[in-house]
Short mmCIF file of C-alpha atoms in Angstrom, two decimals:
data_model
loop_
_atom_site.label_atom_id
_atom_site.label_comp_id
_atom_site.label_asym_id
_atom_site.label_seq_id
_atom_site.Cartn_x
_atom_site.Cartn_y
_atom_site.Cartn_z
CA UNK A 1 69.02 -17.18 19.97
CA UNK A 2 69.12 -17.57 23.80
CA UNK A 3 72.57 -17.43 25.80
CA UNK A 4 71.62 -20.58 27.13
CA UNK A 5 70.96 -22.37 23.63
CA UNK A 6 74.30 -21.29 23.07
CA UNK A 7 75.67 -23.02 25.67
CA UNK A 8 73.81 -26.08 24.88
CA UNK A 9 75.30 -25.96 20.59
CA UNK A 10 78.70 -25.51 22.66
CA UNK A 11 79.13 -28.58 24.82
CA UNK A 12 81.00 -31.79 23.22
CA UNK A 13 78.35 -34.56 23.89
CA UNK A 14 80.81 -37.64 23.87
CA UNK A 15 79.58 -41.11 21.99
CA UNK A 16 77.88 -43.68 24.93
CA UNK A 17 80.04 -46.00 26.30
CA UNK A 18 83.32 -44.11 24.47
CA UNK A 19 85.20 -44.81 27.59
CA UNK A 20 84.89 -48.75 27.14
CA UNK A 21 85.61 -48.64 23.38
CA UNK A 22 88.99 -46.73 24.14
CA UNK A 23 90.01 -48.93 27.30
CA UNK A 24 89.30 -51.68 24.45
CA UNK A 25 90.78 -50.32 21.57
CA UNK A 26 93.93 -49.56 23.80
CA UNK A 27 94.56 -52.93 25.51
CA UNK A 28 93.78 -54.18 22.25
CA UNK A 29 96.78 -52.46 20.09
CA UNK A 30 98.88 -53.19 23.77
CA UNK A 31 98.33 -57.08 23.03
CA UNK A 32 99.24 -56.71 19.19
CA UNK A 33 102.53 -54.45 20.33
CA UNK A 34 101.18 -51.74 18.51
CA UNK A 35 102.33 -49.20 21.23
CA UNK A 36 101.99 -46.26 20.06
CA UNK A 37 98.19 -47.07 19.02
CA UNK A 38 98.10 -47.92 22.30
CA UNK A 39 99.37 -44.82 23.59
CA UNK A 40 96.88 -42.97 22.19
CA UNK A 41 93.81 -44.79 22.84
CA UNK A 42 95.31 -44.32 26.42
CA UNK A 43 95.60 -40.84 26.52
CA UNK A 44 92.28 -40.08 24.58
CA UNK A 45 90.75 -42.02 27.46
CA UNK A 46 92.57 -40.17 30.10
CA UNK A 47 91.40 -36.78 28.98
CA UNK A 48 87.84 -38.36 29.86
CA UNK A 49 88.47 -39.77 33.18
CA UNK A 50 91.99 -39.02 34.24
CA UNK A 51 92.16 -41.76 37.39
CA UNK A 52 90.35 -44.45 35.02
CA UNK A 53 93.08 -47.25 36.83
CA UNK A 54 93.13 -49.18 32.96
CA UNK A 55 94.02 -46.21 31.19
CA UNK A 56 96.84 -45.09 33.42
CA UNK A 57 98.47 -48.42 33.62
CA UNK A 58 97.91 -49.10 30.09
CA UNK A 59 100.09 -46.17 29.43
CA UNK A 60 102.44 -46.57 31.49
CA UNK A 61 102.84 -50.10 29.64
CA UNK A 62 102.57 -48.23 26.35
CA UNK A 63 106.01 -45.96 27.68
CA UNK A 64 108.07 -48.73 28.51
CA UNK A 65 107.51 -50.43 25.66
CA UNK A 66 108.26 -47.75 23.47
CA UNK A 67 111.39 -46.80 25.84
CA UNK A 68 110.16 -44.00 27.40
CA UNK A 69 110.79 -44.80 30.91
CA UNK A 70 111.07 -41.55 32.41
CA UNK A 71 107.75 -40.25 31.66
CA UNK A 72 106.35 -43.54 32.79
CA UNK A 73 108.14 -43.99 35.85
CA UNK A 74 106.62 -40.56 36.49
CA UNK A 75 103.12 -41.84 35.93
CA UNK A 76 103.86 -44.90 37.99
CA UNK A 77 104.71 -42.46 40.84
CA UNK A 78 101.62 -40.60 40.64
CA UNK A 79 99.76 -43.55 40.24
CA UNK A 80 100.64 -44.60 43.54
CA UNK A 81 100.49 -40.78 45.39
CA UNK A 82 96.63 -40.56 44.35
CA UNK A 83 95.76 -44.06 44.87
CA UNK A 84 94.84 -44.96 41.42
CA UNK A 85 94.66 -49.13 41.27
CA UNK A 86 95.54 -51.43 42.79
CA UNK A 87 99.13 -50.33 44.77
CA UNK A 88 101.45 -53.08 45.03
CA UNK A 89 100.39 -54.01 41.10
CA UNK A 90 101.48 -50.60 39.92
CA UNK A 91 104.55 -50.82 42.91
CA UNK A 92 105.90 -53.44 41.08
CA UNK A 93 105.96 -51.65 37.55
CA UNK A 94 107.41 -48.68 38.98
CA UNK A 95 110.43 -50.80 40.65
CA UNK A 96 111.16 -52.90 37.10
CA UNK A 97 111.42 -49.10 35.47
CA UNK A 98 113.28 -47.95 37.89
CA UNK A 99 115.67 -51.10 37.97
CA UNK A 100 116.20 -50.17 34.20
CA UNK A 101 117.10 -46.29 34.86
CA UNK A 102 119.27 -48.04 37.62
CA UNK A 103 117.84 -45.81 40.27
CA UNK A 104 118.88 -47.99 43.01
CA UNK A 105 118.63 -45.37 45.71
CA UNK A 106 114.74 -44.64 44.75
CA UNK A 107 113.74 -48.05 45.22
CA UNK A 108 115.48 -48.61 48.65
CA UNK A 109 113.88 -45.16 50.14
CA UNK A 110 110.06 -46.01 48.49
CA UNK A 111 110.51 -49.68 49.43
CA UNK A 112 111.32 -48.73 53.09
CA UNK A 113 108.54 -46.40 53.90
CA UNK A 114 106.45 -49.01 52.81
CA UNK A 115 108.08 -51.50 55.06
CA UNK A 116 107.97 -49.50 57.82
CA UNK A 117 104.23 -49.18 57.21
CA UNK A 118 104.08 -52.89 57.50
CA UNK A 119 101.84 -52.59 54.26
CA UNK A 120 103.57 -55.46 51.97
CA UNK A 121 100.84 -58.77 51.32
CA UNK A 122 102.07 -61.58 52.35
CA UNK A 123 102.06 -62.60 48.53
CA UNK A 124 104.31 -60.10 47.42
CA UNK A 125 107.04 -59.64 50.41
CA UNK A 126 109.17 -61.67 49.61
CA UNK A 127 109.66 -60.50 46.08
CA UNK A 128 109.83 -56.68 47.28
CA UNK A 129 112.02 -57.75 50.21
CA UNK A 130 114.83 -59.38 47.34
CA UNK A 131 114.42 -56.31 45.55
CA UNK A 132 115.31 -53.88 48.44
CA UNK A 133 118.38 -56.05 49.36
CA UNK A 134 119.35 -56.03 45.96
CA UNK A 135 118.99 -52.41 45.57
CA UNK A 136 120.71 -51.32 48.53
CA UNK A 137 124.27 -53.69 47.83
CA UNK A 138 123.60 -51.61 44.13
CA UNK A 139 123.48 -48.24 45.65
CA UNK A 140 126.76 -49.23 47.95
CA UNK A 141 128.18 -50.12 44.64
CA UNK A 142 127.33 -47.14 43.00
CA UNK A 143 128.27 -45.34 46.11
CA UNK A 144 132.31 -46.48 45.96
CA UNK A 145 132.23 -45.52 42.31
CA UNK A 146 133.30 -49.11 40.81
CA UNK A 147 134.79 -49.06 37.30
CA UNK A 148 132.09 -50.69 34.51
CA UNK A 149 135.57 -51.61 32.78
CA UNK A 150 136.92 -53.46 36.30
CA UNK A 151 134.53 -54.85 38.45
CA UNK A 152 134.93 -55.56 41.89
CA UNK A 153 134.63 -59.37 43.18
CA UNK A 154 131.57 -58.65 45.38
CA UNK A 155 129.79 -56.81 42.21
CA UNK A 156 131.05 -59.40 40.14
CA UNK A 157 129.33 -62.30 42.47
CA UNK A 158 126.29 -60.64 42.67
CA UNK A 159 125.62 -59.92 39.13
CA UNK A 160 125.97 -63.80 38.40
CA UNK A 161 123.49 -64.31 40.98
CA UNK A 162 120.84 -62.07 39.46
CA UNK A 163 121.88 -63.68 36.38
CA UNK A 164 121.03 -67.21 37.19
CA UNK A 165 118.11 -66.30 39.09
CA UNK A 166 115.04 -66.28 38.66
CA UNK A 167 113.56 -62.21 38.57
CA UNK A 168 113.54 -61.32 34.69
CA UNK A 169 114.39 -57.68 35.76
CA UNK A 170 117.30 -58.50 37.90
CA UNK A 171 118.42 -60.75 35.04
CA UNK A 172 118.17 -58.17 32.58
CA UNK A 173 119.89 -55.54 34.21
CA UNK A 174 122.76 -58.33 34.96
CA UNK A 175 123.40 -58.82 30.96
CA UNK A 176 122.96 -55.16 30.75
CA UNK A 177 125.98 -54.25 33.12
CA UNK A 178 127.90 -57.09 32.43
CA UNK A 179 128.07 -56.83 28.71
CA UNK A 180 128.99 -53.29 28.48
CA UNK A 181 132.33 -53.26 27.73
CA UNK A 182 133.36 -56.55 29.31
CA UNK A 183 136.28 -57.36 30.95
CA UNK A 184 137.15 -60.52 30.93
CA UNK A 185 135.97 -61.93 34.11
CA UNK A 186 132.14 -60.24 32.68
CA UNK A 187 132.48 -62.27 29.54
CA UNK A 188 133.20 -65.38 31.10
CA UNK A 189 130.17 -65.15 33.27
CA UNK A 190 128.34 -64.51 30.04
CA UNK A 191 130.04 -67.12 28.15
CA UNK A 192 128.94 -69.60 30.88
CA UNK A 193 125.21 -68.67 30.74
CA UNK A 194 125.57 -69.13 26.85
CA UNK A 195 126.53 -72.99 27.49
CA UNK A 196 124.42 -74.03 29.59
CA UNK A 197 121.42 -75.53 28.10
CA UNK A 198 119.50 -75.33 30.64
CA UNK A 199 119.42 -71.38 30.68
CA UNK A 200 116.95 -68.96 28.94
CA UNK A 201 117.27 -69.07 24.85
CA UNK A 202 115.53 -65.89 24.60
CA UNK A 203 118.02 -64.23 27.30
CA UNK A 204 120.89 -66.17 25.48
CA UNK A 205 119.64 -64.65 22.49
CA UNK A 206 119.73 -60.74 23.92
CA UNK A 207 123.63 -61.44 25.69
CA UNK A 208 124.54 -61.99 22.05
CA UNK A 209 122.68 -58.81 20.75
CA UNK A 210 124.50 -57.13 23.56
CA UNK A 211 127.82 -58.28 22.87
CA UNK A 212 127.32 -58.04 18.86
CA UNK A 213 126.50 -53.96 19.76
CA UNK A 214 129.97 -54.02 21.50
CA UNK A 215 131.38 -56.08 18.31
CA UNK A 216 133.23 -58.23 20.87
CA UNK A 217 135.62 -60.12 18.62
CA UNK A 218 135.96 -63.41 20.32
CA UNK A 219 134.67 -67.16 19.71
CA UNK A 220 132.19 -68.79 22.21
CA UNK A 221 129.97 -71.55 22.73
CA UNK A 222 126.09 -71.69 22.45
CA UNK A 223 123.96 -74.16 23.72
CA UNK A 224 120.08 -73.95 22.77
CA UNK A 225 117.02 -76.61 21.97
CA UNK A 226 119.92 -79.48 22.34
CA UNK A 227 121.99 -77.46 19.42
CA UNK A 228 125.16 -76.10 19.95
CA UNK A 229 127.63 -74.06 18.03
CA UNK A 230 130.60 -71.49 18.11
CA UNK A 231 129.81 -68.25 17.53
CA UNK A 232 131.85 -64.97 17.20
CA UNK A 233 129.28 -61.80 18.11
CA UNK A 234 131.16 -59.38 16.08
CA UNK A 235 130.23 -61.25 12.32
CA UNK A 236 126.44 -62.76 13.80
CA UNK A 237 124.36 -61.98 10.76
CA UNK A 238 120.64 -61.02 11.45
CA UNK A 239 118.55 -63.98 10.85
CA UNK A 240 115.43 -61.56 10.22
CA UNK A 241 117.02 -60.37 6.80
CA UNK A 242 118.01 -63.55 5.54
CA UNK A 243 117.06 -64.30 2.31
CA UNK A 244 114.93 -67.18 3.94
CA UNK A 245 113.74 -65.14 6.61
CA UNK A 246 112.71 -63.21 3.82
CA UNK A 247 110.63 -65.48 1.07
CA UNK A 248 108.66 -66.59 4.40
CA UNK A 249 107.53 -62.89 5.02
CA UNK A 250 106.60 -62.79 0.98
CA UNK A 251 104.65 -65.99 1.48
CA UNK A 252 102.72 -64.88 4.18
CA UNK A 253 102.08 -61.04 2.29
CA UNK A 254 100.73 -63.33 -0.72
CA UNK A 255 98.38 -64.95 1.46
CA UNK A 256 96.94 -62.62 4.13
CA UNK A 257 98.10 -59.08 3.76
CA UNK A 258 94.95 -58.19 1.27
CA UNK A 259 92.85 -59.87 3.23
CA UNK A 260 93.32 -58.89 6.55
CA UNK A 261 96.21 -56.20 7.27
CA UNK A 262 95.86 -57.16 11.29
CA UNK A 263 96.69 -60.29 10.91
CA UNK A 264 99.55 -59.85 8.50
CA UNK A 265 101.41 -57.84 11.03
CA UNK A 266 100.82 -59.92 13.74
CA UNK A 267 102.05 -63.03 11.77
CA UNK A 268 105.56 -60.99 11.11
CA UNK A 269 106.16 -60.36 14.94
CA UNK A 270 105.18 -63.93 15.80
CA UNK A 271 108.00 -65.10 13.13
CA UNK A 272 110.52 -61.99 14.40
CA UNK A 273 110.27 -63.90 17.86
CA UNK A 274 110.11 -67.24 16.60
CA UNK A 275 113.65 -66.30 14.72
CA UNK A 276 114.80 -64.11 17.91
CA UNK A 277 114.36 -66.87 20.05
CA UNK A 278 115.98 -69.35 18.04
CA UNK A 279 119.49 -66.69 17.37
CA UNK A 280 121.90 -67.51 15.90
CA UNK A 281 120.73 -70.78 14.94
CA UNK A 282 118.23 -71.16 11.65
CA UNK A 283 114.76 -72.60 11.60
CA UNK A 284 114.62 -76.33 11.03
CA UNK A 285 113.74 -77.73 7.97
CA UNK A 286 114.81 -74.84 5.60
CA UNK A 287 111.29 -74.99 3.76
CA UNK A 288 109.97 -71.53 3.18
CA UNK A 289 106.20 -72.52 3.20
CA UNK A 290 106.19 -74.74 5.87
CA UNK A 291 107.00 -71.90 8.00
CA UNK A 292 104.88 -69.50 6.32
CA UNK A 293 101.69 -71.91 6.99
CA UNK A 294 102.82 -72.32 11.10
CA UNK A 295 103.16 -68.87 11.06
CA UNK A 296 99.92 -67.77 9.48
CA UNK A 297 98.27 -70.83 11.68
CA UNK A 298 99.53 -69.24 15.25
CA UNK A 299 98.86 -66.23 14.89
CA UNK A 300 94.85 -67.17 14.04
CA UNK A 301 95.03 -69.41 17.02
CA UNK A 302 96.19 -66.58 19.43
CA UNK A 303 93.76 -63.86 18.03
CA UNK A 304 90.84 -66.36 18.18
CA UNK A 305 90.68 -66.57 14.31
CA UNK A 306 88.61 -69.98 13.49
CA UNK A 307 90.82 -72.02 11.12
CA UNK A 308 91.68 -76.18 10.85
CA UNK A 309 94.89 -77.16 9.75
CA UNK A 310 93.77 -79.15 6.74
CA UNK A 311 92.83 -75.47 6.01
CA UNK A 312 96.05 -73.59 6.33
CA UNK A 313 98.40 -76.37 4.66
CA UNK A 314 96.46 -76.79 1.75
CA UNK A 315 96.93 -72.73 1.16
CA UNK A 316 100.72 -73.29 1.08
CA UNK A 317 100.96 -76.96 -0.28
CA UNK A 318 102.51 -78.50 2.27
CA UNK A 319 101.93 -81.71 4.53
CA UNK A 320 99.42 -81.41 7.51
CA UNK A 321 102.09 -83.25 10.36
CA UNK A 322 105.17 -81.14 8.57
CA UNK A 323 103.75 -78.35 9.68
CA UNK A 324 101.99 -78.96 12.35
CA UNK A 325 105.71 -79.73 13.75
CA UNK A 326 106.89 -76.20 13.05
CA UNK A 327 103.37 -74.99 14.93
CA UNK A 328 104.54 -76.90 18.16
CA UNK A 329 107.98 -75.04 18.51
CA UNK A 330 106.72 -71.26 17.64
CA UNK A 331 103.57 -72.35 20.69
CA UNK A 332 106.79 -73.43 22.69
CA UNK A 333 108.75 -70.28 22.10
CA UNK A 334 105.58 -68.13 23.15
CA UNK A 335 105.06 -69.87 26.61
CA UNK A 336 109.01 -68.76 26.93
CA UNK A 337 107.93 -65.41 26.14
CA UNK A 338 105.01 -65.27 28.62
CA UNK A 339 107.76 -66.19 31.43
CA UNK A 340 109.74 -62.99 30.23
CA UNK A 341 106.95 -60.54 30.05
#
């Protein structure tokens, strides 16, 4: 046998169009947060074509989600040295990661030199423009080594404002600094935002997280969906493992898990969320299947699954506008989580 036949027996011949199936397969497991599927679709793809722009963002996505910032701020950064995508896109990824690590001081210096290079859309400036000013008052912050424990006035003023703003990132890292280990000016400013009905339920619902990790021992008010009630963090139960919480997610393994698998996971995040957003408060009415058929209904409707609701609430025995009901408030607590993504 010839050298060059060899060769030929040698060389991986890759499947047509493998490139699109992965870029497909990856964004699809990125839309059904299964991350680390998504991950390695990602990376599979990347050993084909390392600058394909989907692939690299994709996993960049991929390591935030699953916490990994470092690694993807990293890609973020070399994303933007070789020019792969489109720049102020992956700019703004790589300043929400590195608002999260708190690295304050590398978003002023990469903001400026772009700045300087009078290179920011008119779109976009104002947004990066926020961000620098925020970023530098952080780093002067960080700079005079202010206590987490004491805060200073000016720190104090300007974590309310990111607070009640309107940048998720800014907001974030806000509840973040404020509710770790909170004096007692902090947990007033929290204890406001908690009130007011007008704020964020899923953002009330991660201050509470927050200040349940700290078991902060103290009653305060919620306000959410025209509800309110007093609440002490340090004896919030999980809603998720409630017994309730709990015959729903048998209901909906009854009806879908043989069937389709896909499906049945992507029902139980849509009802973690649903039950996230609504924290500490219950679902309303207290009817297990009711909430097992808007579950298994919304989460066809979002993956472009065909079904009627005549359909759905005859599978669980319950009443088509009963349901229905329960449909309209999980749709309304997914447009809220659209605004925080």
């Amino acid at each position: 046998m010839s050298k060059d036949k060899n060769n030929e027996e040698g060389k991986i011949i890759p499947f047509p169009n493998l490139s699109d199936k992965l870029a497909e397969k990856g964004m699809e497991a990125l839309q059904q947060k299964q991350f680390e599927n998504s991950l390695q679709y990602f990376e599979q793809l990347l050993d084909l074509e390392p600058k394909h722009f989907q692939a690299n963002f994709g996993k960049a996505i991929s390591l935030v989600e699953l916490g990994l910032l470092e690694e993807a701020a990293y890609l973020c950064e070399q994303m933007l040295k070789e020019g792969i995508g489109e720049y102020f896109e992956v700019l703004q990824v790589y300043a929400s990661i590195l608002i999260q690590l708190e690295k304050y001081e590398t978003i002023v210096n990469t903001l400026e030199v772009v700045i300087q290079e009078e290179k920011l859309p008119p779109n976009a400036a104002e947004y990066f423009y926020q961000l620098l000013e925020f970023s530098r008052k952080m780093v002067e912050a960080n700079n005079k080594e202010i206590a987490v424990q004491s805060l200073a006035d000016s720190e104090l003023k300007e974590l309310n404002e990111a607070l009640h703003g309107d940048q998720i990132e800014r907001q974030l890292f806000a509840i973040n600094k404020l509710s770790r280990k909170p004096d007692k000016q902090s947990l007033n400013l929290l204890k406001n935002y908690l009130k007011d009905e007008e704020k964020d339920p899923i953002l009330k619902s991660i201050i509470l997280q927050k200040l349940a990790e700290q078991n902060i021992n103290e009653k305060m008010k919620i306000h959410k969906f025209s509800k309110e009630m007093t609440v002490n963090p340090s004896n919030i139960k999980n809603t998720y493992e409630a017994p309730f919480s709990q015959h729903v997610i048998k209901l909906l393994g009854e009806k879908i898990e043989n069937d389709n698998p896909s499906l049945y996971d992507i029902s139980l995040q849509i009802w973690s969320q649903y039950l996230f957003s609504l924290y500490p408060f219950k679902p309303n009415p207290l009817n297990e299947n009711l909430w097992a058929a808007a579950v298994h209904f919304v989460s066809c409707r979002l993956n472009g699954f065909a079904v009627e609701p005549a359909e759905v609430s005859k599978k669980y025995k319950v009443e088509n506008e009963q349901f229905m009901k329960c449909v309209d408030k999980i749709f309304e607590m997914e447009k809220q989580l659209k605004r925080n993504d």
